[in-house]
C-alpha cells in the first residue's frame, strides 16, 4: 500500500500561484496513474487532473485547463500540481490519489492540503 502526503497549500491572492507536492512512500508510484482531486466546502469531491505512468499524458478538468499543470518525478516518487492564475473558486482541500482512471481513483488517498484563494 502506498502512502501519500500532500504539501504546498496555503493562502494566496487571486491571480497568484501555488505548487502542490504529493510525496509517496511505501511503494513506488512509477507504474501508477496519479491524480489530483479537490473538495470545496459544501461540495462533492471533484477531479482536477491526472497523469499516466506509461507516457505521462495528462488530462484536466475544464475548470482548470490552461491554468494548472500536473507533472511527476518518478526518481523522487512525487507528483506535482502547478496552479497558476488562481481564482477564489479554486479554494478547496486538494487531495492526491493513486490509480486514477477516467477521473476516478481506485488506490490510496492523501490527507489533503488546504488551498485558499482570496479575492
CSV table of C-alpha atoms in Angstrom, one decimal:
chain,number,residue,atom,x,y,z
A,1,UNK,CA,0.0,0.0,0.0
A,2,UNK,CA,1.4,3.4,-1.0
A,3,UNK,CA,1.1,6.3,1.5
A,4,UNK,CA,0.6,9.8,0.0
A,5,UNK,CA,1.4,13.1,1.7
A,6,UNK,CA,0.4,16.4,0.1
A,7,UNK,CA,2.1,19.7,0.9
A,8,UNK,CA,2.3,23.2,-0.6
A,9,UNK,CA,-1.1,24.5,0.1
A,10,UNK,CA,-1.7,27.9,1.7
A,11,UNK,CA,-3.4,31.3,1.3
A,12,UNK,CA,-2.8,33.2,-1.9
A,13,UNK,CA,-4.4,36.2,-3.6
A,14,UNK,CA,-6.4,35.8,-6.8
A,15,UNK,CA,-4.1,35.7,-9.8
A,16,UNK,CA,-1.3,34.1,-7.8
A,17,UNK,CA,0.3,30.7,-8.0
A,18,UNK,CA,1.0,27.7,-5.8
A,19,UNK,CA,2.7,24.4,-6.4
A,20,UNK,CA,1.4,21.4,-4.6
A,21,UNK,CA,3.5,18.3,-4.0
A,22,UNK,CA,2.4,14.7,-3.3
A,23,UNK,CA,5.2,12.6,-1.8
A,24,UNK,CA,4.7,8.8,-1.9
A,25,UNK,CA,6.2,6.2,0.4
A,26,UNK,CA,5.8,2.6,1.0
A,27,UNK,CA,5.8,1.7,-2.7
A,28,UNK,CA,7.0,3.2,-5.9
A,29,UNK,CA,4.4,5.2,-8.0
A,30,UNK,CA,6.4,4.9,-11.2
A,31,UNK,CA,3.9,2.5,-12.6
A,32,UNK,CA,0.8,4.2,-11.3
A,33,UNK,CA,-1.5,6.6,-12.9
A,34,UNK,CA,-1.7,9.5,-10.4
A,35,UNK,CA,-4.2,12.3,-10.0
A,36,UNK,CA,-5.4,15.4,-8.0
A,37,UNK,CA,-8.9,16.0,-6.7
A,38,UNK,CA,-10.4,18.8,-4.7
A,39,UNK,CA,-13.3,19.4,-2.4
A,40,UNK,CA,-14.7,22.8,-1.6
A,41,UNK,CA,-16.9,23.4,1.4
A,42,UNK,CA,-20.4,22.0,0.9
A,43,UNK,CA,-19.5,20.4,-2.4
A,44,UNK,CA,-18.6,17.0,-3.6
A,45,UNK,CA,-15.0,16.0,-4.2
A,46,UNK,CA,-14.2,16.6,-7.9
A,47,UNK,CA,-11.5,15.5,-10.3
A,48,UNK,CA,-8.8,18.1,-11.1
A,49,UNK,CA,-6.0,16.5,-13.1
A,50,UNK,CA,-4.4,13.1,-13.8
A,51,UNK,CA,-1.1,11.9,-15.4
A,52,UNK,CA,-0.4,8.4,-16.8
A,53,UNK,CA,2.7,6.4,-16.0
A,54,UNK,CA,3.1,5.0,-19.5
A,55,UNK,CA,3.6,8.2,-21.5
A,56,UNK,CA,3.0,10.9,-18.9
A,57,UNK,CA,-0.1,12.0,-20.8
A,58,UNK,CA,-2.1,14.5,-18.7
A,59,UNK,CA,-5.9,15.2,-18.5
A,60,UNK,CA,-7.6,18.1,-16.8
A,61,UNK,CA,-11.0,19.3,-15.6
A,62,UNK,CA,-12.3,22.0,-17.9
A,63,UNK,CA,-12.4,24.4,-15.0
A,64,UNK,CA,-8.6,24.3,-14.6
A,65,UNK,CA,-7.4,23.6,-18.1
A,66,UNK,CA,-4.8,26.1,-19.2
A,67,UNK,CA,-4.1,27.2,-15.6
A,68,UNK,CA,-3.0,24.0,-13.8
A,69,UNK,CA,-0.2,21.6,-14.8
A,70,UNK,CA,0.3,18.1,-13.4
A,71,UNK,CA,3.7,16.5,-13.5
A,72,UNK,CA,5.7,13.7,-11.9
A,73,UNK,CA,9.2,12.9,-10.9
A,74,UNK,CA,9.5,9.2,-10.5
A,75,UNK,CA,13.0,9.4,-9.1
A,76,UNK,CA,11.6,11.4,-6.2
A,77,UNK,CA,8.4,9.3,-6.1
A,78,UNK,CA,6.5,12.6,-6.2
A,79,UNK,CA,3.7,14.2,-8.2
A,80,UNK,CA,3.2,17.9,-8.5
A,81,UNK,CA,0.3,20.3,-9.3
A,82,UNK,CA,1.4,23.7,-10.5
A,83,UNK,CA,-1.5,26.1,-10.1
A,84,UNK,CA,-1.4,29.5,-11.9
A,85,UNK,CA,-3.9,32.3,-12.3
A,86,UNK,CA,-5.7,31.1,-9.2
A,87,UNK,CA,-9.3,32.1,-8.7
A,88,UNK,CA,-11.4,32.3,-5.5
A,89,UNK,CA,-13.4,29.3,-6.8
A,90,UNK,CA,-10.3,27.2,-6.7
A,91,UNK,CA,-10.5,27.4,-2.9
A,92,UNK,CA,-10.7,23.8,-1.6
A,93,UNK,CA,-8.9,20.9,0.1
A,94,UNK,CA,-6.7,19.3,-2.6
A,95,UNK,CA,-6.1,15.6,-2.5
A,96,UNK,CA,-3.6,13.4,-4.3
A,97,UNK,CA,-4.7,9.9,-5.3
A,98,UNK,CA,-3.2,6.8,-6.9
A,99,UNK,CA,-4.5,4.5,-9.7
A,100,UNK,CA,-6.7,7.2,-11.3
A,101,UNK,CA,-8.6,6.2,-14.4
A,102,UNK,CA,-11.2,8.3,-16.2
A,103,UNK,CA,-11.4,10.7,-13.3
A,104,UNK,CA,-11.9,8.0,-10.6
A,105,UNK,CA,-9.3,7.0,-8.1
A,106,UNK,CA,-9.1,3.3,-7.1
A,107,UNK,CA,-6.0,3.5,-5.0
A,108,UNK,CA,-4.6,5.3,-2.0
A,109,UNK,CA,-5.5,8.9,-1.0
A,110,UNK,CA,-3.5,11.5,0.8
A,111,UNK,CA,-4.9,13.5,3.7
A,112,UNK,CA,-5.3,16.7,1.7
A,113,UNK,CA,-3.8,20.2,1.8
A,114,UNK,CA,-5.9,23.4,2.0
A,115,UNK,CA,-5.7,26.0,-0.7
A,116,UNK,CA,-7.4,29.3,-0.1
A,117,UNK,CA,-7.6,32.0,-2.8
A,118,UNK,CA,-8.7,35.5,-1.6
A,119,UNK,CA,-10.3,38.0,-3.9
